[in-house]
Coordinates of C-alpha atoms (C1' of nucleotides) in Angstrom, one line a residue:
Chain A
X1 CA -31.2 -17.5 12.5
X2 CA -34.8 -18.6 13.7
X3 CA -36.6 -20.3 11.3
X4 CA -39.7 -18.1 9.7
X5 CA -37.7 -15.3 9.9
X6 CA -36.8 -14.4 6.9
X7 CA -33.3 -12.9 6.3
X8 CA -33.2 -9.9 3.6
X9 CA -31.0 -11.8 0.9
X10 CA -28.1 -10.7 0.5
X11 CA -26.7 -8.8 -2.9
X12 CA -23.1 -7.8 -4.0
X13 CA -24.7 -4.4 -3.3
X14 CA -25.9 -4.7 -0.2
X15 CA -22.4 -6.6 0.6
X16 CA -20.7 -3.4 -0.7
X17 CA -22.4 -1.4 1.1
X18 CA -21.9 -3.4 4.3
X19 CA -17.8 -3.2 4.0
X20 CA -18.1 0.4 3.4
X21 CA -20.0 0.8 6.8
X22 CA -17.4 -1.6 8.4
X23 CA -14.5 0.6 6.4
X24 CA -15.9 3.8 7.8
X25 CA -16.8 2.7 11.3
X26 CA -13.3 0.4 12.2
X27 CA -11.0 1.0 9.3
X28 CA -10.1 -0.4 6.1
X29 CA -8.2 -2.9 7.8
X30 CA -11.3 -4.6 10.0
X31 CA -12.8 -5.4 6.8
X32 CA -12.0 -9.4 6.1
X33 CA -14.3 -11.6 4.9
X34 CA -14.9 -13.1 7.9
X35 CA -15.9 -9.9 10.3
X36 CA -17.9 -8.8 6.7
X37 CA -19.9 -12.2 6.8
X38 CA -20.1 -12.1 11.1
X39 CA -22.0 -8.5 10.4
X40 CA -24.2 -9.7 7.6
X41 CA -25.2 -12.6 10.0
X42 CA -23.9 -15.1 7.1
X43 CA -21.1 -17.8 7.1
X44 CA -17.8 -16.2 5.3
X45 CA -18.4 -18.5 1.8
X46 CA -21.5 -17.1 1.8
X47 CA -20.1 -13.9 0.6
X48 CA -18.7 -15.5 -2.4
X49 CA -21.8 -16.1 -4.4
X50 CA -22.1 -12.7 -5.0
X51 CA -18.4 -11.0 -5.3
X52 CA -15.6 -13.3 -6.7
X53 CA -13.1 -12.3 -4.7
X54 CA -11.9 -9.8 -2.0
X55 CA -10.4 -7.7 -4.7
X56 CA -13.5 -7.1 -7.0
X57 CA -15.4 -6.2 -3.1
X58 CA -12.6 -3.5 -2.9
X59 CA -13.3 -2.4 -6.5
X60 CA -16.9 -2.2 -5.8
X61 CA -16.1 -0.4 -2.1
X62 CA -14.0 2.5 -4.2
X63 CA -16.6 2.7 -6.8
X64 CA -19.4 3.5 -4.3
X65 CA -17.0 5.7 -2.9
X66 CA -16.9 7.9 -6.2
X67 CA -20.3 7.5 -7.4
X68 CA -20.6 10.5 -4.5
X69 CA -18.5 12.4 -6.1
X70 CA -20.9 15.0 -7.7
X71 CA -20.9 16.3 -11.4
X72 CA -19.4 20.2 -11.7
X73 CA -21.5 22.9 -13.2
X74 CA -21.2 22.0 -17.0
X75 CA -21.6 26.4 -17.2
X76 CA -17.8 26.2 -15.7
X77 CA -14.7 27.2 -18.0
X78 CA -12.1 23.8 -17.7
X79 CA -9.9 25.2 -15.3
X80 CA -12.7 26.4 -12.4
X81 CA -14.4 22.7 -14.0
X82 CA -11.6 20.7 -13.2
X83 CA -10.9 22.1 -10.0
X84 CA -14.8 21.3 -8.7
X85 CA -14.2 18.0 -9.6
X86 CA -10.9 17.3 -7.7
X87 CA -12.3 18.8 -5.4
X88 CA -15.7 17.3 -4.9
X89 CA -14.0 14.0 -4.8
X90 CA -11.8 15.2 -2.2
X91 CA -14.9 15.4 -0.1
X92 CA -15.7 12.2 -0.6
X93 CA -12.5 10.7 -0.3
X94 CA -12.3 12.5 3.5
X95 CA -15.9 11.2 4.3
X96 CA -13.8 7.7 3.8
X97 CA -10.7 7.7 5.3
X98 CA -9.7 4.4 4.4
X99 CA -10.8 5.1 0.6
X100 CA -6.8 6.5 0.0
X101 CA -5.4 3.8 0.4
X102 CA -7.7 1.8 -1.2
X103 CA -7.8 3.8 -4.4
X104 CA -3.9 3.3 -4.2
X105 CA -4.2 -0.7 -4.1
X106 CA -6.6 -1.1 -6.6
X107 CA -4.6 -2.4 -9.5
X108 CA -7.7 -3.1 -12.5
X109 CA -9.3 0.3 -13.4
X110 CA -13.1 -0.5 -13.0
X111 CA -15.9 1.6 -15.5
X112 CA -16.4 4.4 -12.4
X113 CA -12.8 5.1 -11.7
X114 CA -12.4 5.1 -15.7
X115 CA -15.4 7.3 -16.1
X116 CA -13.7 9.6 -13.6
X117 CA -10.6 9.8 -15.4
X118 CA -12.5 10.7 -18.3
X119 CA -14.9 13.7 -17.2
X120 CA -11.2 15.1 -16.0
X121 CA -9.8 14.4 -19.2
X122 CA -12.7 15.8 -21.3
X123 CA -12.9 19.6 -19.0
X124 CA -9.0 20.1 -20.6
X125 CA -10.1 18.9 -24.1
X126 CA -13.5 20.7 -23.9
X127 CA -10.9 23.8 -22.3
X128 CA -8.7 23.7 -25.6
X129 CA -6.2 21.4 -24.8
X130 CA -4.6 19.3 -27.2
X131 CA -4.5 15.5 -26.6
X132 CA -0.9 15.1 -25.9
X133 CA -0.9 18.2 -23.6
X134 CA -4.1 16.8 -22.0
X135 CA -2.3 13.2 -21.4
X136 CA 1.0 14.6 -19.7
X137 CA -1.1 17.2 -17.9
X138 CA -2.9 14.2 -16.2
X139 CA 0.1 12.5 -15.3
X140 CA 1.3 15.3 -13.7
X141 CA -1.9 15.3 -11.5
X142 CA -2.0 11.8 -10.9
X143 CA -3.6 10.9 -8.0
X144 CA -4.7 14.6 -7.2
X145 CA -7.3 13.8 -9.4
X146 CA -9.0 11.4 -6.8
X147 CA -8.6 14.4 -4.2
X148 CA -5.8 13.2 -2.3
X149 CA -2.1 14.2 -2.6
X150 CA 0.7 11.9 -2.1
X151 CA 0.7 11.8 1.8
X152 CA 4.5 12.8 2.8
X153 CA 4.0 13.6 6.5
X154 CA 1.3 11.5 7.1
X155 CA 1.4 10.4 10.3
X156 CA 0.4 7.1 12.3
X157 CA -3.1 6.6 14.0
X158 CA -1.3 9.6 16.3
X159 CA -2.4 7.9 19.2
X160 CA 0.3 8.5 21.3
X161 CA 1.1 10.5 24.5
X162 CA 0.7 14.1 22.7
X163 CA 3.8 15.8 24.7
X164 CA 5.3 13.0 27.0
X165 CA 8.0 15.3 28.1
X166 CA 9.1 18.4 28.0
X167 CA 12.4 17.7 28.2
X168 CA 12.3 14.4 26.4
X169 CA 11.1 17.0 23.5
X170 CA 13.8 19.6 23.8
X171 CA 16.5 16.7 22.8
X172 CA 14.6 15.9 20.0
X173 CA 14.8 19.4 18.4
X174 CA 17.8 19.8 19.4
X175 CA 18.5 16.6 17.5
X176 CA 16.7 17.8 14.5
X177 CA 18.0 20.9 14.2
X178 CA 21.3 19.7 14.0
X179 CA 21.2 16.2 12.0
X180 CA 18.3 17.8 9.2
X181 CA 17.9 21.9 9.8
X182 CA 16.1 21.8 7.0
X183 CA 12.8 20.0 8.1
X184 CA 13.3 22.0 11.4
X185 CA 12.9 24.7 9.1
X186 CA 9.8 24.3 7.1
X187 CA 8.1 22.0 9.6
X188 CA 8.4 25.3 12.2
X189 CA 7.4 27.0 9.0
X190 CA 4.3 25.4 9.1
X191 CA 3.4 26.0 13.0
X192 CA 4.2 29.6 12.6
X193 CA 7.4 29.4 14.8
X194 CA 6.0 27.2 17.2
X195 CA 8.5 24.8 18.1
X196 CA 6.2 22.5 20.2
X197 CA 3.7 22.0 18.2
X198 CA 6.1 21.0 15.3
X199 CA 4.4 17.4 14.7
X200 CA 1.2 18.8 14.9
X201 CA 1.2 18.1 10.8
X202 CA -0.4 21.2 8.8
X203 CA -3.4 22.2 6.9
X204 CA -3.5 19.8 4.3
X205 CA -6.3 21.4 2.6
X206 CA -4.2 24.6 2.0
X207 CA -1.4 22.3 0.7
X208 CA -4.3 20.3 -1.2
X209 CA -5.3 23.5 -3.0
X210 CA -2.0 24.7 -3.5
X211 CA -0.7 21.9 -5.0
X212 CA -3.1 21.3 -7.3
X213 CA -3.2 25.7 -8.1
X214 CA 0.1 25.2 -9.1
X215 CA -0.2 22.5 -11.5
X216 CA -2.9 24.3 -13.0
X217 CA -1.2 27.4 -13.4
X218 CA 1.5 25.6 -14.9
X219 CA -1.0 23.8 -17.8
X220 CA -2.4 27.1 -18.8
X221 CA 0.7 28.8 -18.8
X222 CA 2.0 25.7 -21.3
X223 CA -1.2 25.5 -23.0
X224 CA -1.5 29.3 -23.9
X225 CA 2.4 29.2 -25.2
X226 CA 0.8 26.2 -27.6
X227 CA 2.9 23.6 -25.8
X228 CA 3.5 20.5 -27.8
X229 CA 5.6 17.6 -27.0
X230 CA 9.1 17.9 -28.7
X231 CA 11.5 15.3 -27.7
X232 CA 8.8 12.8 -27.3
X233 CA 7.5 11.2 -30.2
Chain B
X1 CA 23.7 -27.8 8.8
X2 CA 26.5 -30.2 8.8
X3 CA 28.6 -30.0 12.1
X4 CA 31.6 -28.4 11.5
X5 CA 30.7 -25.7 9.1
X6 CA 30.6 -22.6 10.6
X7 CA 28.2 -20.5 9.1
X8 CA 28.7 -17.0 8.9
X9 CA 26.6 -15.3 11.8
X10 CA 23.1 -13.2 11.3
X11 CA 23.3 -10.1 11.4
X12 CA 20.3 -7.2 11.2
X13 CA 22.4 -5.9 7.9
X14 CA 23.2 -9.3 6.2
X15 CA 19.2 -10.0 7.2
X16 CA 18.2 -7.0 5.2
X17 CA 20.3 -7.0 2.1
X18 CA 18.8 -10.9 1.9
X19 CA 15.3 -9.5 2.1
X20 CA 16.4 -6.8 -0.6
X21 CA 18.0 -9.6 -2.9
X22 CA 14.5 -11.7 -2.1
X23 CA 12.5 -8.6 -3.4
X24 CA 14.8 -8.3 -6.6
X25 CA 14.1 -11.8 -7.5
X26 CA 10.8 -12.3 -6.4
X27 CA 9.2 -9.4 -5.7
X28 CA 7.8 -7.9 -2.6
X29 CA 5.4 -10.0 -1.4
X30 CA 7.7 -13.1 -2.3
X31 CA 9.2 -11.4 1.0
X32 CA 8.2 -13.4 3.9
X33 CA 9.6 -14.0 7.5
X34 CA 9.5 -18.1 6.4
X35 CA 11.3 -17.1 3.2
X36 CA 13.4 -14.9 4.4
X37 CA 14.7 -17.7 6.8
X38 CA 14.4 -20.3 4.6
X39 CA 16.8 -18.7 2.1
X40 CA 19.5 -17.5 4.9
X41 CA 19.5 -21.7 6.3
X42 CA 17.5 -20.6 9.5
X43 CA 14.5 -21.2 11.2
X44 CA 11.6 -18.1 10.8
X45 CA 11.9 -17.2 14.5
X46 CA 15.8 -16.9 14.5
X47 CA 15.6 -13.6 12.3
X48 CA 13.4 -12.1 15.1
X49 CA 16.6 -11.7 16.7
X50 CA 17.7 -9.0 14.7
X51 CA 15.1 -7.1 14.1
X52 CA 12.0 -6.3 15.7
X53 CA 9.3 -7.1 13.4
X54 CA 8.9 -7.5 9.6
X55 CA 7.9 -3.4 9.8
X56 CA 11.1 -2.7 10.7
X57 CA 12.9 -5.1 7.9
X58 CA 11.0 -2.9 5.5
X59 CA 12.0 0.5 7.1
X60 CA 15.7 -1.1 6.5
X61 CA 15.2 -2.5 2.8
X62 CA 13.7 0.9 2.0
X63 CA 16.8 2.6 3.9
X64 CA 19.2 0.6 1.9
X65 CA 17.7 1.6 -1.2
X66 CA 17.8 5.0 -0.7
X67 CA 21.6 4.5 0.5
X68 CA 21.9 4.2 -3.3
X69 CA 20.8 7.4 -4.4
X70 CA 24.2 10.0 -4.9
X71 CA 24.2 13.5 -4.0
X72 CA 24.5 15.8 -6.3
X73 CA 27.4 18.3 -7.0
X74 CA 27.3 21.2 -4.8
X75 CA 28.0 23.5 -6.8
X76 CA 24.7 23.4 -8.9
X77 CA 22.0 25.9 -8.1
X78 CA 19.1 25.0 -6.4
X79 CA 17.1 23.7 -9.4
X80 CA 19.1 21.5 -11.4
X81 CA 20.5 20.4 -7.5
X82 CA 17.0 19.5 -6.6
X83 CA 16.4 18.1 -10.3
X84 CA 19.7 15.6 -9.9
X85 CA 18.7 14.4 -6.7
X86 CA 15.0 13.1 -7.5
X87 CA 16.3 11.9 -10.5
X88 CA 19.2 9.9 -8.7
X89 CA 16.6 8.7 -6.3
X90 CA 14.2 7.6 -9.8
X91 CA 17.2 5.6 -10.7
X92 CA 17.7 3.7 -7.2
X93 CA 13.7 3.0 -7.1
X94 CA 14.0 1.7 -11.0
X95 CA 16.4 -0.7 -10.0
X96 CA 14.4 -2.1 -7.1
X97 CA 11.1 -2.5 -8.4
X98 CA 9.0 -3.3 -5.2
X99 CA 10.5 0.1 -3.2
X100 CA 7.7 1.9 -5.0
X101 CA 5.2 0.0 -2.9
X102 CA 7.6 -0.5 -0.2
X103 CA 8.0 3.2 0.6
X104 CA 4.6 4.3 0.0
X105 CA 3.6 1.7 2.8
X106 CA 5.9 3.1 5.4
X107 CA 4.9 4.6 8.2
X108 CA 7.6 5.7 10.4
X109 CA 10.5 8.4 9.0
X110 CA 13.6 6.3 9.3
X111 CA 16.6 8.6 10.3
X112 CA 17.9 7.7 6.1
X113 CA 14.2 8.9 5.2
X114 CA 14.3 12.0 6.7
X115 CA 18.2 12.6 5.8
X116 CA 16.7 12.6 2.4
X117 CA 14.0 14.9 2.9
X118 CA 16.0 17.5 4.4
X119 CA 18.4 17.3 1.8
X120 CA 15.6 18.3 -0.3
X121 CA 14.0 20.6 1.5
X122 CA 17.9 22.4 2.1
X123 CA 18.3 22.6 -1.8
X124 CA 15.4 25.4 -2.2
X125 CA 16.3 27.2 1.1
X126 CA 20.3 27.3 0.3
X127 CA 18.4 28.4 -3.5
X128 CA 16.5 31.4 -1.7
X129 CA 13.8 29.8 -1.1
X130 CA 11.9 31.2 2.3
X131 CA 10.4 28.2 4.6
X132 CA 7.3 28.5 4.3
X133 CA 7.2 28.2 0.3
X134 CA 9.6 25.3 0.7
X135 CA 7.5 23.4 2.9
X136 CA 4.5 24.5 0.5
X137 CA 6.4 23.4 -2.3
X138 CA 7.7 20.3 -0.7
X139 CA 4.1 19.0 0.0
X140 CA 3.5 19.8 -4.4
X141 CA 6.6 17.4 -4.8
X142 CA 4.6 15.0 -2.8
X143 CA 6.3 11.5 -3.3
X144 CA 7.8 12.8 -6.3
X145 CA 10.9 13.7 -4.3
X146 CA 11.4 9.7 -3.9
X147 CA 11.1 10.1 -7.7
X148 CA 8.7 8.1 -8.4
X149 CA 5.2 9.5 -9.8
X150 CA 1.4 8.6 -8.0
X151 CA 0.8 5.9 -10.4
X152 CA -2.1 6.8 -12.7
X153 CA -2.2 4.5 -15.3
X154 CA 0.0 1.8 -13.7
X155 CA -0.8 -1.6 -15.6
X156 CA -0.6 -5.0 -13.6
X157 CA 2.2 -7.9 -14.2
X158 CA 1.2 -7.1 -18.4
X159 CA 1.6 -10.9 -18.3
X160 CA -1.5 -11.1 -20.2
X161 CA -1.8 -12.5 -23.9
X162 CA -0.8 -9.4 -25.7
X163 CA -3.3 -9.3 -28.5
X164 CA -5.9 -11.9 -28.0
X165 CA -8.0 -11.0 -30.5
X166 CA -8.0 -8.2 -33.3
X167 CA -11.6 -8.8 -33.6
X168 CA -12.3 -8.4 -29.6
X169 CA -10.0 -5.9 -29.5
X170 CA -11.7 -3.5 -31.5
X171 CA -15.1 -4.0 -29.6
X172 CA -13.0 -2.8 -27.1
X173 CA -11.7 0.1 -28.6
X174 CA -15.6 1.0 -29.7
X175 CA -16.7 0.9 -26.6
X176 CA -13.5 2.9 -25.1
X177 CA -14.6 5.1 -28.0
X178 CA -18.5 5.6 -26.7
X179 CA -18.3 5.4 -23.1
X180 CA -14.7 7.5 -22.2
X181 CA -13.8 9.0 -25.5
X182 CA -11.3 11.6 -23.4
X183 CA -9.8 8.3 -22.0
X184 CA -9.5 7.6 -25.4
X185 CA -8.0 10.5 -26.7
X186 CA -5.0 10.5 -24.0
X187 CA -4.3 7.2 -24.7
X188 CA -4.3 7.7 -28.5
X189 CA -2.1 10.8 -28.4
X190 CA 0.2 8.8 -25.6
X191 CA 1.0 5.9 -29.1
X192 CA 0.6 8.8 -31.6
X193 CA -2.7 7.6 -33.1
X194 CA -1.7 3.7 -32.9
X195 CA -5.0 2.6 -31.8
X196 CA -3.7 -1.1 -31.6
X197 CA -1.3 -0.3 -28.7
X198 CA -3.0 1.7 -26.1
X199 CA -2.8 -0.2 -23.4
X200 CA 0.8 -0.5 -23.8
X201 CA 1.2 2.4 -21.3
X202 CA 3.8 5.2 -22.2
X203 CA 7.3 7.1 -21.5
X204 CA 7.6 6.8 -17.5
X205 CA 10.4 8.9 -17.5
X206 CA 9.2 11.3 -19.8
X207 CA 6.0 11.8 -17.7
X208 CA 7.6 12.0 -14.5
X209 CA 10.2 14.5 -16.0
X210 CA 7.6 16.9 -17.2
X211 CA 5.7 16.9 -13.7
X212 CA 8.9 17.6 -12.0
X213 CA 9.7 20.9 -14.2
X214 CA 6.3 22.1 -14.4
X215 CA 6.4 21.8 -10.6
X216 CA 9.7 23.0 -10.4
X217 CA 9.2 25.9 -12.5
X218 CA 5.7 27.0 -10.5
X219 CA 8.3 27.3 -7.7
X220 CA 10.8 29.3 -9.3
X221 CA 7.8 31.3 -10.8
X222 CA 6.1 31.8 -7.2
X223 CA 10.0 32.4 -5.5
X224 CA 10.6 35.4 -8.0
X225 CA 7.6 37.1 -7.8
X226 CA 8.2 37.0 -3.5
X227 CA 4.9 34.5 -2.9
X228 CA 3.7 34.1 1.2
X229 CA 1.5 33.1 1.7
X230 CA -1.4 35.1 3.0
X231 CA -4.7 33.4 3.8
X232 CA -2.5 31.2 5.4
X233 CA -1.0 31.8 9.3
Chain C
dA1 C1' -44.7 -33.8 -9.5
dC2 C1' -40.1 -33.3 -10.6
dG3 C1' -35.7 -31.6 -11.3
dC4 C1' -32.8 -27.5 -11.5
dT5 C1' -30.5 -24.0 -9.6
dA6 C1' -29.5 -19.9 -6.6
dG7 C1' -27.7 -19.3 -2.4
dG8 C1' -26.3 -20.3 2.4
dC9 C1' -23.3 -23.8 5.3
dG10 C1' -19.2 -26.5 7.0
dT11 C1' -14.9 -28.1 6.6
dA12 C1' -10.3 -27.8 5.3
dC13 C1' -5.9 -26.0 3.4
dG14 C1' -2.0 -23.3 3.1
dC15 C1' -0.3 -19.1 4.1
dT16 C1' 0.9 -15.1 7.2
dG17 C1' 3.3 -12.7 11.5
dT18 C1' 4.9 -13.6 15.9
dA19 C1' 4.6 -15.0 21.3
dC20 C1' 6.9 -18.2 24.3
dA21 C1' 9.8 -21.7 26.1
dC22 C1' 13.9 -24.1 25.5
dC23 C1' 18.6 -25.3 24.5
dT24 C1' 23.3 -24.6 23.3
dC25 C1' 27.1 -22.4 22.7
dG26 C1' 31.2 -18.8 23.6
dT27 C1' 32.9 -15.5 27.0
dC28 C1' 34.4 -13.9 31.2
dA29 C1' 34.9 -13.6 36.4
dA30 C1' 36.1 -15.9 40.5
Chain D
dT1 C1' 39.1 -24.8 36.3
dT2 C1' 34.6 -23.8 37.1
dG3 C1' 30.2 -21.7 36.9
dA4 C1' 27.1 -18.2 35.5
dC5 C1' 25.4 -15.6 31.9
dG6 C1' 23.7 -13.8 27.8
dA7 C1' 23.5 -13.9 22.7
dG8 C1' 21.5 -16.4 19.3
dG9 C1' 19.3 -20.4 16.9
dT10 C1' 15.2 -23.9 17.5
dG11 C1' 10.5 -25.8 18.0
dT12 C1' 5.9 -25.5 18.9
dA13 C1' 1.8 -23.1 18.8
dC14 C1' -1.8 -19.6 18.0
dA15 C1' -4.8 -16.5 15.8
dG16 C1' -5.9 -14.7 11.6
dC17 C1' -6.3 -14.4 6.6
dG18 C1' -8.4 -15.7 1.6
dT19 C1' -10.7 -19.2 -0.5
dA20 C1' -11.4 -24.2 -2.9
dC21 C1' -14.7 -27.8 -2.6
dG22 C1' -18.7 -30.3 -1.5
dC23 C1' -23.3 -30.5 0.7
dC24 C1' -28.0 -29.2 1.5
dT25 C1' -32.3 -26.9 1.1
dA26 C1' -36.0 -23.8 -0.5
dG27 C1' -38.2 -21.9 -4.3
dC28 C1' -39.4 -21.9 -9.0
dG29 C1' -40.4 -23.3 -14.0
dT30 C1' -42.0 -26.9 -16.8

DNA sequence: ACGCTAGGCGTACGCTGTACACCTCGTCAA
DNA sequence: TTGACGAGGTGTACAGCGTACGCCTAGCGT
């Protein structure tokens, strides 16, 4: 850097920030140390004067993530409550690609994913539920609470030749409907009969919402009976 | 090696069951291509022989875990088939530790992979279940079906000094108290009011069970009462 | 005026996956 | 019997990673 040119000093904010920009623009992946320090203008060490390690920069990466996550209507009865809230963090979760898997890595729970956990927590209390209920309930969400389900079709960067072959693409079918019928099934399910299109993937929004509809339905239904654990102590 | 003792050739398979027995011991990312090698008497580059990459060494370690899971009887109904089968796979990720992790990182469907979908997926439609609910309902299972849970509260190594300090502990507790008291109240109802051993986490299998049958009964629920789905193509 | 310290710099270490060239066997055809 | 060939083990090398450690300098408080 020229001297008399002074550099805006840096700040485990502003660094944050930065590998969010770098996460968003060229995946989670593209953000080491080194291409982070190479963007701030800054030699790598530099970075560690202000985060302690690459871990607590994740950390801080998935907790800017949520703080966009915006607060529900408080006027909202749990269920409609708890749904906004998935779901607003859903948003931001898609805004961030990379964020997923992210979330998934972290292994310490900072104050921002815990204070997440807890407005989620609180809508079922606030909605009647008893602690225990409340506690299983959430583990049945799991990570549907951060807006994303566990990805079980997810496919690759899906940057490959969309429909190489025609013919090529008959065998597989044929291949698939004979070794597993039943992903042939509810894959052409999800195309509408459409055979070519069958690793097109589906709306995950609809299976988002569903998902999470249905464990819903399920607490209420357990929470009007007056569930309460039995076998478990 | 001295000269004159044959040693038994590499293969892809003996390879990966070394790489499993590796991950046993040491855990996953004890699983290197130099350790690998190092433990099988061979130079790092002689295992690229056999298989491709180290992508493809997981894709195998994860296949040969789920080699262990049994099928179920065939003549159980659809629910307690499905039921028998995540829970056989629960018991073949419980005793390989890493495959949590391992799976969840995958990103190719392994032939074994799918075989175990499908089987899955065959259970509802053999139970009555049309294809489009299946593949609905599938996507609620999420990575349930490799029965294992999206890990909520998941603690790290817990090699930590159990109780360092009653005093600091119950700071801890206060602020817990102030700051996330629905936190608080989940964990609490999780010991039964042992405020001294929240973080101890709680029943695994008791959790996972209940977010299998309140998924499992939604589905039953939705496949009496004739669900399709309608704002859906 | 002086020392302290916050913050940026440079070097270096040990680790990772893996590309590439080589070398050495066992096998099989001529 | 010989000669080619391919499977499989070896060695070297490269680019990238996170980060420990020491130095150096500008700005600030006393």
């Amino acid at each position: 850097m020229a001297p008399g040119t002074a550099r805006t000093p840096l700040s485990s904010h502003r660094l944050i920030a930065a590998a969010v920009d770098l996460a968003d623009e060229a995946g989670i992946d593209a953000v080491s140390m080194r291409a982070l320090a190479q963007r701030l203008g800054v030699v790598p060490m530099a970075l560690y004067k202000h985060v302690a390690s690459k871990d607590v920069l994740l950390d801080g990466m998935v907790d800017l993530v949520l703080a966009e996550v915006e607060a529900p209507d408080p006027a909202l009865d749990w269920r409609a409550a708890v749904r906004a809230r998935v779901l607003g963090a859903r948003r931001a979760v898609l805004r961030h690609p990379w964020a997923r898997r992210a979330i998934e890595s972290r292994t310490h729970r900072t104050a921002v994913v815990l204070a997440h956990m807890d407005a989620v927590a609180r809508h079922f209390l606030d909605g009647g539920f008893s602690p225990d209920l409340t506690h299983h309930v959430m583990h049945a969400l799991g990570n549907r609470i951060w807006g994303f389900s566990p990805e079980l079709f997810e496919e690759g960067p899906a940057g490959d030749a969309p429909a190489p072959d025609p013919e090529q693409q008959a065998a597989v079918a044929r291949e698939l409907a004979q070794r597993f019928p039943g992903i042939l099934a509810i894959a052409t399910a999800a195309t509408g009969g459409d055979l070519s299109s069958v690793g097109q993937g589906c709306d995950e929004q609809f299976e988002f919402e569903f998902a999470l509809d249905l464990l819903l339905d399920g607490a209420e239904r357990l929470q009007r009976s007056g569930w309460a654990s039995t076998a478990h102590p």
